């Protein structure tokens, strides 16, 4: 079916905006007339023109009487850009085929209504599942105002992330590590615990061509992050956020970090509820968080049932040391049926490494 192929192309175009449009959705558009593609486009960057604008611009005056395939319902309100529904009407489009309605209450159904009132035939639901899948981050955030939580681990065959001395470089191979940088580009925030900062002194950047660095979110109740840490020194983009016990507001280090444009999220006590942390992160307009560790942070997120998806990279190595550091801990499990199960979506190979991609974690007995 040709219509399906046009929407598949629109979906592929939409994916090109990964990492650059958050917290906006990924959207692609294709304009077709007399069986020929005359315009195509995608949402390229946050605050920039939407997919429909690029596609209609390419189609030019030929757009009159044509069909437009869009992966998400065209917007009907003024935001950072004018309404796309108006652009479609002005171009003289005959039919608008949409993959899925926009869950945003400012938009949902209104773009369709506006176009139908203008005499445009609107068809909704073509490849809806596929459209929602590429926008799982946007869908959750716009509906709940909480970030999409994606956990990532690199482990040995016996589930270890480091030796008992803390040595962890490198468990996985270069292909797996390159995949991690793609993830850092895709998600708006990256979260680690203070243990990871002290052990590895990471940069937490997306080291890929044209990559967008995520917000660096550090769980550090007692403000142990050194002033000379890379995430402090290299904060020219003002994207380092440290979650602390509010008592640390009185410290000299806190004031020095403030001078370096470090942002803080403050909580009561020294053991944070990750649900509360994610809620505050969402209030900063950060729509997604890649959680890279350490074990305590990831374990707490799993315990609180906050996992929306993740990937575990497994290397063909065995430490065989009960004192080595496991990637999860602190559970009290007596029966296999009380354990956690991954909802596996895909298994990929990266040279001699394996990547298990999953959506959420649930109890086996569920």
PDB file of C-alpha atoms in Angstrom, residues 172-185 206-208 313 350:
ATOM      1  CA  UNK A 172      32.309  -3.511  27.398  1.00  0.00           C
ATOM      2  CA  UNK A 173      33.877  -2.935  23.997  1.00  0.00           C
ATOM      3  CA  UNK A 174      34.106   0.215  21.910  1.00  0.00           C
ATOM      4  CA  UNK A 175      30.988  -0.600  19.853  1.00  0.00           C
ATOM      5  CA  UNK A 176      28.863  -0.783  22.999  1.00  0.00           C
ATOM      6  CA  UNK A 177      30.360   2.434  24.347  1.00  0.00           C
ATOM      7  CA  UNK A 178      29.614   4.239  21.071  1.00  0.00           C
ATOM      8  CA  UNK A 179      25.984   3.192  21.452  1.00  0.00           C
ATOM      9  CA  UNK A 180      25.953   4.838  24.888  1.00  0.00           C
ATOM     10  CA  UNK A 181      27.002   8.172  23.378  1.00  0.00           C
ATOM     11  CA  UNK A 182      24.073   7.920  20.964  1.00  0.00           C
ATOM     12  CA  UNK A 183      21.805   7.454  23.993  1.00  0.00           C
ATOM     13  CA  UNK A 184      23.319  10.490  25.691  1.00  0.00           C
ATOM     14  CA  UNK A 185      22.455  12.482  22.607  1.00  0.00           C
ATOM     15  CA  UNK A 206      27.611  12.940  24.077  1.00  0.00           C
ATOM     16  CA  UNK A 207      30.785  12.450  22.084  1.00  0.00           C
ATOM     17  CA  UNK A 208      29.268  12.006  18.632  1.00  0.00           C
ATOM     18  CA  UNK A 313      25.237  -4.377  27.703  1.00  0.00           C
ATOM     19  CA  UNK A 350      27.982  -5.340  19.316  1.00  0.00           C
TER      20      UNK A 350
END
